[in-house]
mmCIF file of C-alpha atoms and ligand atoms in Angstrom:
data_model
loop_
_atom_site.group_PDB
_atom_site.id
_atom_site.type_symbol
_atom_site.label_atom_id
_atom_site.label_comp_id
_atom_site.label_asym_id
_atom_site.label_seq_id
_atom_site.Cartn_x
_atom_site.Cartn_y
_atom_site.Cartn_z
ATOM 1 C CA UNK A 1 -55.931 8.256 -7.191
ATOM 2 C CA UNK A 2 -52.946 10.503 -7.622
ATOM 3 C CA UNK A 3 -52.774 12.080 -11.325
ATOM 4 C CA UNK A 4 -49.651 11.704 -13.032
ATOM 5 C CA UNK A 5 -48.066 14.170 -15.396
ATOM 6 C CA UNK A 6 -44.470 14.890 -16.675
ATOM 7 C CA UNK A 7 -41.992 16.909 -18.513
ATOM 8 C CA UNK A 8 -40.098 14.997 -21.955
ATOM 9 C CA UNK A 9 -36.708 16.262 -22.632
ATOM 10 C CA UNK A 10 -33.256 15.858 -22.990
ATOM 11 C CA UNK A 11 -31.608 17.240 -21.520
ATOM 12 C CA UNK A 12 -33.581 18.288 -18.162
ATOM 13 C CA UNK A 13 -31.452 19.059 -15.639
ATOM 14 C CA UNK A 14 -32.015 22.939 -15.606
ATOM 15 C CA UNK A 15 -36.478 22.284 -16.194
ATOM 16 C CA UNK A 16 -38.746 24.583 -13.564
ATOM 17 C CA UNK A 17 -41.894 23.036 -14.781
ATOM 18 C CA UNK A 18 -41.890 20.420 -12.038
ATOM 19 C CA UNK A 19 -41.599 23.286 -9.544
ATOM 20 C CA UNK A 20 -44.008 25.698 -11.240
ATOM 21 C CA UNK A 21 -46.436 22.550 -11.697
ATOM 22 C CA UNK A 22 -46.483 21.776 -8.052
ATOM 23 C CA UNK A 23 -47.023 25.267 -7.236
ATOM 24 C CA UNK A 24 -50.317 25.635 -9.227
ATOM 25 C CA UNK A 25 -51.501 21.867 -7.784
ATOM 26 C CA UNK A 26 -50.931 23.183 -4.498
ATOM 27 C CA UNK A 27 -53.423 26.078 -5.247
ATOM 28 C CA UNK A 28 -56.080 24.000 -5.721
ATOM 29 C CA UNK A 29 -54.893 20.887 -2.871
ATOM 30 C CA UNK A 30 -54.961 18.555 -6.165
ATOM 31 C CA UNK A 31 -53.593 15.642 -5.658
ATOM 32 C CA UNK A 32 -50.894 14.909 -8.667
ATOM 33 C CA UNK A 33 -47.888 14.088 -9.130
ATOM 34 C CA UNK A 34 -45.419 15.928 -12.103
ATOM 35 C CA UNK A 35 -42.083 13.736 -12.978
ATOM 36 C CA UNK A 36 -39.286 14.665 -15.416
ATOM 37 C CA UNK A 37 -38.678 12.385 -18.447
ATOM 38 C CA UNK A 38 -35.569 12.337 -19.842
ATOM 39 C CA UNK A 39 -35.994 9.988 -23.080
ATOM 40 C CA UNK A 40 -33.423 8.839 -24.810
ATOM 41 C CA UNK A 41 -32.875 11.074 -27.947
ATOM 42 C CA UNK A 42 -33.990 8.104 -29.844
ATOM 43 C CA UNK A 43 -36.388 7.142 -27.539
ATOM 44 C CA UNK A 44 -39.544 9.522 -26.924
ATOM 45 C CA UNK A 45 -42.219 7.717 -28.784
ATOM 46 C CA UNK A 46 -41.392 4.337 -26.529
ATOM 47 C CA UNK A 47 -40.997 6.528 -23.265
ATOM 48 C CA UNK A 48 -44.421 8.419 -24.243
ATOM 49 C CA UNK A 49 -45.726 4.943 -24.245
ATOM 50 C CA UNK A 50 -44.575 3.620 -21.154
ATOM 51 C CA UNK A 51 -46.050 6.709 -19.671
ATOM 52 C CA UNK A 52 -49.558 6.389 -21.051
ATOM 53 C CA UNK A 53 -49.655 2.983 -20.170
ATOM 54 C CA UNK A 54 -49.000 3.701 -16.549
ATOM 55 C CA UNK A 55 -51.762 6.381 -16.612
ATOM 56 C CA UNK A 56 -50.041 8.882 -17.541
ATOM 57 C CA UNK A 57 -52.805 12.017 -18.003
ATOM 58 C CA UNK A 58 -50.872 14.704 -20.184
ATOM 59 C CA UNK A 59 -47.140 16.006 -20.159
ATOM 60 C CA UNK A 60 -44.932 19.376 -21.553
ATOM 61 C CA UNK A 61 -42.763 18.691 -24.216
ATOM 62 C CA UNK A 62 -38.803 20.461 -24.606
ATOM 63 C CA UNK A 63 -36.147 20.097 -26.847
ATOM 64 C CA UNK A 64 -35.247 17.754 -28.793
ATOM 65 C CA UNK A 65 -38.935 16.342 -28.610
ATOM 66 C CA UNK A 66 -41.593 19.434 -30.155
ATOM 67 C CA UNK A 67 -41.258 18.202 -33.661
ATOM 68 C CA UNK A 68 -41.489 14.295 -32.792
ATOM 69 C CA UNK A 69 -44.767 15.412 -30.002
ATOM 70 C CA UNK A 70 -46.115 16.831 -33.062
ATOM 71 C CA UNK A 71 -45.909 14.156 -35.640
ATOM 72 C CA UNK A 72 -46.747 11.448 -32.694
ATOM 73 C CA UNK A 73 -50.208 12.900 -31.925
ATOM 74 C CA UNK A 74 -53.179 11.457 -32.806
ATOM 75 C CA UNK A 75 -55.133 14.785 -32.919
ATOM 76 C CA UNK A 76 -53.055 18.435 -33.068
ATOM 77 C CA UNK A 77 -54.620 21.558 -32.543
ATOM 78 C CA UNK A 78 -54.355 24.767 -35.322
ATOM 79 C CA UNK A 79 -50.706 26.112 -33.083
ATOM 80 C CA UNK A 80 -49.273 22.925 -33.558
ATOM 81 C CA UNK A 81 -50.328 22.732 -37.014
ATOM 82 C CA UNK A 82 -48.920 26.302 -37.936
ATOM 83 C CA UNK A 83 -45.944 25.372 -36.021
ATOM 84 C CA UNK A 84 -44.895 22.022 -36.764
ATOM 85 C CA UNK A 85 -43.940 21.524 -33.372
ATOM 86 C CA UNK A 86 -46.203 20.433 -29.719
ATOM 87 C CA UNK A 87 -44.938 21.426 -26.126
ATOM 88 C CA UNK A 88 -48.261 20.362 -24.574
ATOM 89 C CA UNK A 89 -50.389 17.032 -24.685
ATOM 90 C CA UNK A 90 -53.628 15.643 -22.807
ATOM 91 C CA UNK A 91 -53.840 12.087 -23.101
ATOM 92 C CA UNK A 92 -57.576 11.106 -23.572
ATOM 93 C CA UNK A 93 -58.829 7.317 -23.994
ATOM 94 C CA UNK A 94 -55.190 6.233 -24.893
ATOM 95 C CA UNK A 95 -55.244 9.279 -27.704
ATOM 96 C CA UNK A 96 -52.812 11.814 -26.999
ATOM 97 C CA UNK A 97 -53.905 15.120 -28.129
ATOM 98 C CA UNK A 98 -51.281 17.835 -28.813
ATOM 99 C CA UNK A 99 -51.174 21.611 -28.370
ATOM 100 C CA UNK A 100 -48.976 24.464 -28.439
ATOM 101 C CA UNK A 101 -48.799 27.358 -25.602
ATOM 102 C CA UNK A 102 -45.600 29.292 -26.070
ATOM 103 C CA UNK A 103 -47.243 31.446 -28.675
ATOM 104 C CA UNK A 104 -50.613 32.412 -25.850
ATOM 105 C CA UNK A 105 -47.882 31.864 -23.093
ATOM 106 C CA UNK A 106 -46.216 35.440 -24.491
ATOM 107 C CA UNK A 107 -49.020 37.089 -25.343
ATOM 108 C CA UNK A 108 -50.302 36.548 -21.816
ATOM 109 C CA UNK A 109 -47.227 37.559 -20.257
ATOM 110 C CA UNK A 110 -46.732 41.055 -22.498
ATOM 111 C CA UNK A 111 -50.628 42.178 -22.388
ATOM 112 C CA UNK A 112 -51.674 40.923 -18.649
ATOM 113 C CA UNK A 113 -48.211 40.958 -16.846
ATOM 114 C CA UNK A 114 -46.117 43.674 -18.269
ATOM 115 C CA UNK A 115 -49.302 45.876 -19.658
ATOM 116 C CA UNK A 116 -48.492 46.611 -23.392
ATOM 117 C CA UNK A 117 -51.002 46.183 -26.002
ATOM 118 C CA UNK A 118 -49.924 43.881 -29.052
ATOM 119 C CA UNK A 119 -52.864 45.737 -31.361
ATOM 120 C CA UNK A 120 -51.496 47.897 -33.735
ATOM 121 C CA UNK A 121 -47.887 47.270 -33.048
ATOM 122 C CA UNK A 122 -44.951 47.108 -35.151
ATOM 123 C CA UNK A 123 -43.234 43.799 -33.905
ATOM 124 C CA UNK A 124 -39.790 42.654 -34.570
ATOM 125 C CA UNK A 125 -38.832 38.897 -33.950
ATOM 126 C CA UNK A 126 -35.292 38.214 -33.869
ATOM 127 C CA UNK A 127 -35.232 34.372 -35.530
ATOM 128 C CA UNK A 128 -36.930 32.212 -37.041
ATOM 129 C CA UNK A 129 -36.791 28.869 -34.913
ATOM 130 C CA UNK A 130 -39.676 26.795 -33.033
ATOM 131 C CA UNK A 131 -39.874 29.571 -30.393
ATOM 132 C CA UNK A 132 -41.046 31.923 -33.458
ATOM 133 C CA UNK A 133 -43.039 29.691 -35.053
ATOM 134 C CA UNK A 134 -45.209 28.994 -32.128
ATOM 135 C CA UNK A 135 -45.621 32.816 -30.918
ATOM 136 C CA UNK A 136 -46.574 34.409 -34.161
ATOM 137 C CA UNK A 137 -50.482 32.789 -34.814
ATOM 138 C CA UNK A 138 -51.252 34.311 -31.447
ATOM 139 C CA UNK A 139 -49.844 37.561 -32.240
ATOM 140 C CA UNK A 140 -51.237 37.949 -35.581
ATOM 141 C CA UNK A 141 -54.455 37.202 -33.843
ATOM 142 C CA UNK A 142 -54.091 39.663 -30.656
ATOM 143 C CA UNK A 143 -53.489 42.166 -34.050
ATOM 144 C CA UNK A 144 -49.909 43.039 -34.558
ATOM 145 C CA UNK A 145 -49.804 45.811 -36.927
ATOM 146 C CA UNK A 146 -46.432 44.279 -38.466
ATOM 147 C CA UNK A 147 -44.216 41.345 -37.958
ATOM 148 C CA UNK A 148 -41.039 41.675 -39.071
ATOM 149 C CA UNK A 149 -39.072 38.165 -38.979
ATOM 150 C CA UNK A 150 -35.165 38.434 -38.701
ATOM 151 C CA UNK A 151 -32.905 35.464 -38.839
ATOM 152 C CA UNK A 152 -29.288 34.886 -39.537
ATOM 153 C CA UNK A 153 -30.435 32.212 -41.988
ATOM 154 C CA UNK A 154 -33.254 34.435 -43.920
ATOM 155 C CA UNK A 155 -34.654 31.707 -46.233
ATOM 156 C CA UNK A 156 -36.109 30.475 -42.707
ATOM 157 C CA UNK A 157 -37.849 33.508 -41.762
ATOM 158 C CA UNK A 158 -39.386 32.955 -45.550
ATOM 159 C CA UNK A 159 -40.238 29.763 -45.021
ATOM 160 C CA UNK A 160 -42.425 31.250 -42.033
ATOM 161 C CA UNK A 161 -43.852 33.829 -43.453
ATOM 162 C CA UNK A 162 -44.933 31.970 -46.822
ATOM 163 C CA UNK A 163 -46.944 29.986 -44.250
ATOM 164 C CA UNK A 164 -48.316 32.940 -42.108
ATOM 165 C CA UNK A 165 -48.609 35.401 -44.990
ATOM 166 C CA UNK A 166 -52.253 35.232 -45.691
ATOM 167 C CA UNK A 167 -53.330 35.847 -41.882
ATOM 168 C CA UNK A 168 -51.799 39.043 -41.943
ATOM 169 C CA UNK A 169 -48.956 41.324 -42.561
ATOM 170 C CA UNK A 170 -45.406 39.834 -41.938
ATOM 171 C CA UNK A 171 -42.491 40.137 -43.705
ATOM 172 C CA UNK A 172 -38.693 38.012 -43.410
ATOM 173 C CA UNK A 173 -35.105 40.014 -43.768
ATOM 174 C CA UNK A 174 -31.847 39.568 -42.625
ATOM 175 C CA UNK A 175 -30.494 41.559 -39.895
ATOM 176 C CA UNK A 176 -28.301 44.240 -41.823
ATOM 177 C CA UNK A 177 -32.104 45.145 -43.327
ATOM 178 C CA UNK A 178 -33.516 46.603 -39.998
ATOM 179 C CA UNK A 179 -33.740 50.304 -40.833
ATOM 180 C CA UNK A 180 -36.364 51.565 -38.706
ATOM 181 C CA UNK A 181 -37.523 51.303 -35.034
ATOM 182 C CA UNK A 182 -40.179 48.777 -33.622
ATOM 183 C CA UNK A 183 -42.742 49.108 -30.471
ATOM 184 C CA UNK A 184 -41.842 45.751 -29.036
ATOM 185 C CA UNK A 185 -38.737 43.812 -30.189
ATOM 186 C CA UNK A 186 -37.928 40.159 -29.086
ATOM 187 C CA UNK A 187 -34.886 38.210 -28.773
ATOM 188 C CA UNK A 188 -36.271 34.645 -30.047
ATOM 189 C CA UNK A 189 -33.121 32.910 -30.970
ATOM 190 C CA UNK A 190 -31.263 30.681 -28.460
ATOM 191 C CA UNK A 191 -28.248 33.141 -28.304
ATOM 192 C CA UNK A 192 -28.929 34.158 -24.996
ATOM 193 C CA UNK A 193 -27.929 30.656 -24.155
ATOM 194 C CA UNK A 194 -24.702 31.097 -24.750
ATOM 195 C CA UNK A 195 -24.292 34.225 -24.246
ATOM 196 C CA UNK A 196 -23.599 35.478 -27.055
ATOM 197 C CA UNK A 197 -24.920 38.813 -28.401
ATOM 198 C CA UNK A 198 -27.141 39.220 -32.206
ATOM 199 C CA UNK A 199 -26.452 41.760 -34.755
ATOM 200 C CA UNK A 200 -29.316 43.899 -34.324
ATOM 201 C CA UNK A 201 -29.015 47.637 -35.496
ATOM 202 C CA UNK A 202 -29.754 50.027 -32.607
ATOM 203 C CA UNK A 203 -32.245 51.746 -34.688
ATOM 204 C CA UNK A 204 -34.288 48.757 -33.678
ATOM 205 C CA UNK A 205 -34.769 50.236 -30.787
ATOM 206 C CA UNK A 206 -35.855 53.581 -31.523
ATOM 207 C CA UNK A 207 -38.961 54.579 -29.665
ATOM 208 C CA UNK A 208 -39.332 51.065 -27.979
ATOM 209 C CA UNK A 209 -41.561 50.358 -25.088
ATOM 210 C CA UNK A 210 -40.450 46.949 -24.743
ATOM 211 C CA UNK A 211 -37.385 44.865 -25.407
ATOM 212 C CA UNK A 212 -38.137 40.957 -24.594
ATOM 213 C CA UNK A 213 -35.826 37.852 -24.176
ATOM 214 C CA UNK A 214 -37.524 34.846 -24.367
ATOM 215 C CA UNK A 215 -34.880 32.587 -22.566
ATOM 216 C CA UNK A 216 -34.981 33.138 -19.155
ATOM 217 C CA UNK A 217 -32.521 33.151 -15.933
ATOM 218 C CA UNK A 218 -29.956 34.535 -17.399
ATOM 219 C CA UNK A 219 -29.901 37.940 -16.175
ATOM 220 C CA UNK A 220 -29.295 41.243 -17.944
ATOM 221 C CA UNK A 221 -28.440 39.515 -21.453
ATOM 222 C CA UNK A 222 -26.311 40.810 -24.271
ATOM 223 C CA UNK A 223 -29.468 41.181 -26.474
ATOM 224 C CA UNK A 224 -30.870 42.935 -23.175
ATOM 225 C CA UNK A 225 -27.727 45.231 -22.640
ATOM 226 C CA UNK A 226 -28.125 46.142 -26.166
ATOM 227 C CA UNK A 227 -31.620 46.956 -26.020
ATOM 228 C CA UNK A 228 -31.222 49.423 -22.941
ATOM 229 C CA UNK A 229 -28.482 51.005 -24.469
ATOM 230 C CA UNK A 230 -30.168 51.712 -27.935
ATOM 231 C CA UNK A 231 -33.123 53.577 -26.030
ATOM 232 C CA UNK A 232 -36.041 50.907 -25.499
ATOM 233 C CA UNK A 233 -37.895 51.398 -22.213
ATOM 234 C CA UNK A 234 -38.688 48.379 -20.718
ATOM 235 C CA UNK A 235 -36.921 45.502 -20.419
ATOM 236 C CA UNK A 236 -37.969 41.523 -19.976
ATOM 237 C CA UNK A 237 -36.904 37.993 -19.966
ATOM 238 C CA UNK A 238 -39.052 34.682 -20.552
ATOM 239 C CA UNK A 239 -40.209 33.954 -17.357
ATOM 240 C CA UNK A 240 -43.342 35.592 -17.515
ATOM 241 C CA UNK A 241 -43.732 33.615 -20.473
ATOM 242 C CA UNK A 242 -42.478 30.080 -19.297
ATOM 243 C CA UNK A 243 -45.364 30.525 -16.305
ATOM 244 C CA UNK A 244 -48.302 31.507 -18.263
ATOM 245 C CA UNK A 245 -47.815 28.446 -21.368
ATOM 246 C CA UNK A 246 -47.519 25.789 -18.009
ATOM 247 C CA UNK A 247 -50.736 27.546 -16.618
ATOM 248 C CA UNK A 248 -52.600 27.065 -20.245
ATOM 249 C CA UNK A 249 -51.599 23.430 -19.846
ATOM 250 C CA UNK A 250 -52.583 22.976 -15.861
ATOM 251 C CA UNK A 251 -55.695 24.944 -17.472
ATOM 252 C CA UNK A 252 -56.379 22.104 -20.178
ATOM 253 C CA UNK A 253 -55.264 19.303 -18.555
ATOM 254 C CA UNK A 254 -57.340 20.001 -15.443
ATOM 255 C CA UNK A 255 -60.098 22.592 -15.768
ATOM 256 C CA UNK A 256 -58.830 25.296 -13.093
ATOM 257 C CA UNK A 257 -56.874 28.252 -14.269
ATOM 258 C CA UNK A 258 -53.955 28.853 -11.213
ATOM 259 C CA UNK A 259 -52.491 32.457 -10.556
ATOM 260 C CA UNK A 260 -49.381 32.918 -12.001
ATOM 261 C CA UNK A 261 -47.965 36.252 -10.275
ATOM 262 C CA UNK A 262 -46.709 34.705 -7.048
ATOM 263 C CA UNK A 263 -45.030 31.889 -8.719
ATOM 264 C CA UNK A 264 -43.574 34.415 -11.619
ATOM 265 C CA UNK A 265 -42.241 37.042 -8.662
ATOM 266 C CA UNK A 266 -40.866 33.968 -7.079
ATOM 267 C CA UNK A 267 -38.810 32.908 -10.262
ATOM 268 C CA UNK A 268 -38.009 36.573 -11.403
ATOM 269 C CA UNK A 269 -34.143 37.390 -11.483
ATOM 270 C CA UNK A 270 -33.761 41.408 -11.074
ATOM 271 C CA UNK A 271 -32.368 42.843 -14.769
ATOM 272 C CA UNK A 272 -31.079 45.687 -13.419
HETATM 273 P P1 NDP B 301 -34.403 26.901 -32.190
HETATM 274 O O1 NDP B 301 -33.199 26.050 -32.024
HETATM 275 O O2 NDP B 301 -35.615 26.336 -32.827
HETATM 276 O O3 NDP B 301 -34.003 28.223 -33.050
HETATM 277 C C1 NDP B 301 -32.835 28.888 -32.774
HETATM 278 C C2 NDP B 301 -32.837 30.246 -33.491
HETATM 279 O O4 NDP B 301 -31.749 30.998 -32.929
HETATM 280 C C3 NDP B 301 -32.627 30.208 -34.983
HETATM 281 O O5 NDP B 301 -33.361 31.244 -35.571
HETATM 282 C C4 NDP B 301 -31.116 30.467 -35.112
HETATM 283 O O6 NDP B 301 -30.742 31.071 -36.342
HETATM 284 C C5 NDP B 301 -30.922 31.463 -34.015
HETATM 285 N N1 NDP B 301 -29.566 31.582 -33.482
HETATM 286 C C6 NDP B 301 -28.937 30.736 -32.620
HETATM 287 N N2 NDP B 301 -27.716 31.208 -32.293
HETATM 288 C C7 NDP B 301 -27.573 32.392 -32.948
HETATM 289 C C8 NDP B 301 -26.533 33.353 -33.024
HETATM 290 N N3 NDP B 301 -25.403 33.214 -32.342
HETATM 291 N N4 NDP B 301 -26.729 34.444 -33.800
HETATM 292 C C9 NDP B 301 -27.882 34.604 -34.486
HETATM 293 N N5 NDP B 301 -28.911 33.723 -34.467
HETATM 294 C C10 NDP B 301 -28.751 32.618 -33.694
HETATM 295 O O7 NDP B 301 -34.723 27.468 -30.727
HETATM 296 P P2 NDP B 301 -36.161 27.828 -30.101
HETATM 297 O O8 NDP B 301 -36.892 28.652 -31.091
HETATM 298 O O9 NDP B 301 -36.797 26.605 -29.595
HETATM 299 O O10 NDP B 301 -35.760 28.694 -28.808
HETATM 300 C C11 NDP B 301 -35.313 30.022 -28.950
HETATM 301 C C12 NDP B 301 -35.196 30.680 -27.595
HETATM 302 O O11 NDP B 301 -36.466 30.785 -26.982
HETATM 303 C C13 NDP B 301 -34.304 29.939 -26.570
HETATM 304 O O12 NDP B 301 -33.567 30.898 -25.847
HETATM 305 C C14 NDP B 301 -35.307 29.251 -25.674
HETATM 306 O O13 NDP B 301 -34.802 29.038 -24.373
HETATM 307 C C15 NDP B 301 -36.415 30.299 -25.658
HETATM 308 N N6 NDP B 301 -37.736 29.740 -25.321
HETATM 309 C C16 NDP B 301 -38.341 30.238 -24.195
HETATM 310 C C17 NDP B 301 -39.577 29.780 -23.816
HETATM 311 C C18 NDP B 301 -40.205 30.345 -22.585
HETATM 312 O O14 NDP B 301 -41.208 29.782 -22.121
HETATM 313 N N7 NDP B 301 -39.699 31.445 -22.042
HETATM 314 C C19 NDP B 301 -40.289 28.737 -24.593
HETATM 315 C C20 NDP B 301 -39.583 28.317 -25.781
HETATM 316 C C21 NDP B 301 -38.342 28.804 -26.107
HETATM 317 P P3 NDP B 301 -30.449 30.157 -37.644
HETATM 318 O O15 NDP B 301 -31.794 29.740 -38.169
HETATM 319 O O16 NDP B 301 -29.734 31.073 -38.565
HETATM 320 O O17 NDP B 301 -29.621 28.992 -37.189
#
């Protein structure tokens, strides 16, 4: 019988994980299918329903829907209880079980793709929203030397790191309080969507080996341009990222691990 899985969002018009999905199954010559959901704002828990009650075996989870995948699970793992938020559940016996992979997603990406070591590192995020929240418990663990969490609404990079404090050191500011350089420094807000640019100090940048925009497909970004500019050495979007969180799921879900480099070369938009 053909396994079904599926993306929740809303909007979805713009999703790669059916494509990146169906890569991976054809990998293996497993026979399943991958559908996008788009619930009704209102409407995930009851379209979540309708989908395990078909058969449904496990689906992603994208905005608006991480909080309410979250709270809906019967069983969340420690990421999603850090994080508050789910993009990942496997539906066992009717019980849907929820996870979180952006945070591994990124640390896969920067330490097996790109080849720079998270130990030791002074790390700056750049906000302090569900994208944050998921990466840090990873990072702390892969042993970040600092965190520094910088959001245009500080008390929310607080709110983090009163969480996250005990598990090692990380510390909130606004941006006008950068004063020093970082090794890696991400772009984790959703400015890049809009394309608009952050207030970052150059300094940031000083002695950088890697400047990283977690939204993806959208080219040579402000946030980017401003990065290359202030001296960092290596540039990257969220591709690398998007790939390896779907291939912890296809992992969970189904056992197999897939390769990810011919399907993240495939997606990759040049920078330069
Ligand atoms: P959230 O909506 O949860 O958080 C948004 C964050 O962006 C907040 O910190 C907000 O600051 C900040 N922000 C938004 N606009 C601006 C601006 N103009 N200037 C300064 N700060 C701004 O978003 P997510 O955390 O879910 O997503 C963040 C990014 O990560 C998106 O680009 C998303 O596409 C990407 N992403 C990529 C993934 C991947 O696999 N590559 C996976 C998940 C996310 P404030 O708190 O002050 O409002």
């Amino acid at each position: 019988m053909t396994d079904r899985y599926a993306v929740f969002g809303n909007p979805l018009s713009h999703t790669k994980s059916p494509f990146i999905h169906g890569a991976f199954a054809r990998q293996f010559g497993d026979d399943l299918i991958y559908e996008t959901i788009e619930a009704p704002v209102d409407g995930f828990a009851a379209a979540v329903r309708a989908f395990v009650d078909a058969g449904g075996k496990g689906f992603n989870v994208t905005v608006p829907f991480k909080v309410e995948a979250a709270d809906l699970a019967d069983e969340a793992h420690e990421a999603v209880v850090l994080c508050g938020a789910s993009n990942c559940v496997k539906v066992e016996d009717g019980r849907l079980i929820a996870e979180n992979f952006d945070g591994v997603g990124l640390v896969r990406d920067i330490v097996s793709n790109i080849g720079v070591e998270i130990k030791g590192r002074r790390v700056l995020f750049a906000g302090a929203g569900g994208a944050t929240r998921g990466a840090l418990v990873p990072f702390l663990e892969a042993g970040a030397g600092e965190i520094v969490i910088a959001n245009r609404t500080v008390s929310k990079a607080e709110e983090i790191c009163e969480l996250l404090g005990p598990r090692g050191s990380i510390r909130a500011c606004g941006y006008d309080a950068i004063n020093g350089g970082f090794d890696i420094v991400f772009n984790s807000t959703s400015a890049s969507l809009t394309g608009a640019g952050l207030p970052i100090p150059p300094v940031a940048f000083q002695g950088a080996l890697l400047a990283y925009d977690l939204a993806y497909g959208k080219g040579k970004t402000p946030f980017l341009t401003l990065a290359e500019q202030s001296g960092a050495a290596r540039l990257a979007d969220g591709v690398g990222m998007l790939v390896e969180q779907a291939a912890e799921a296809f992992a969970w879900w189904r056992g197999r691990r897939p390769n990810t480099a011919p399907i993240i070369k495939a997606m990759t938009i040049p920078l330069k």
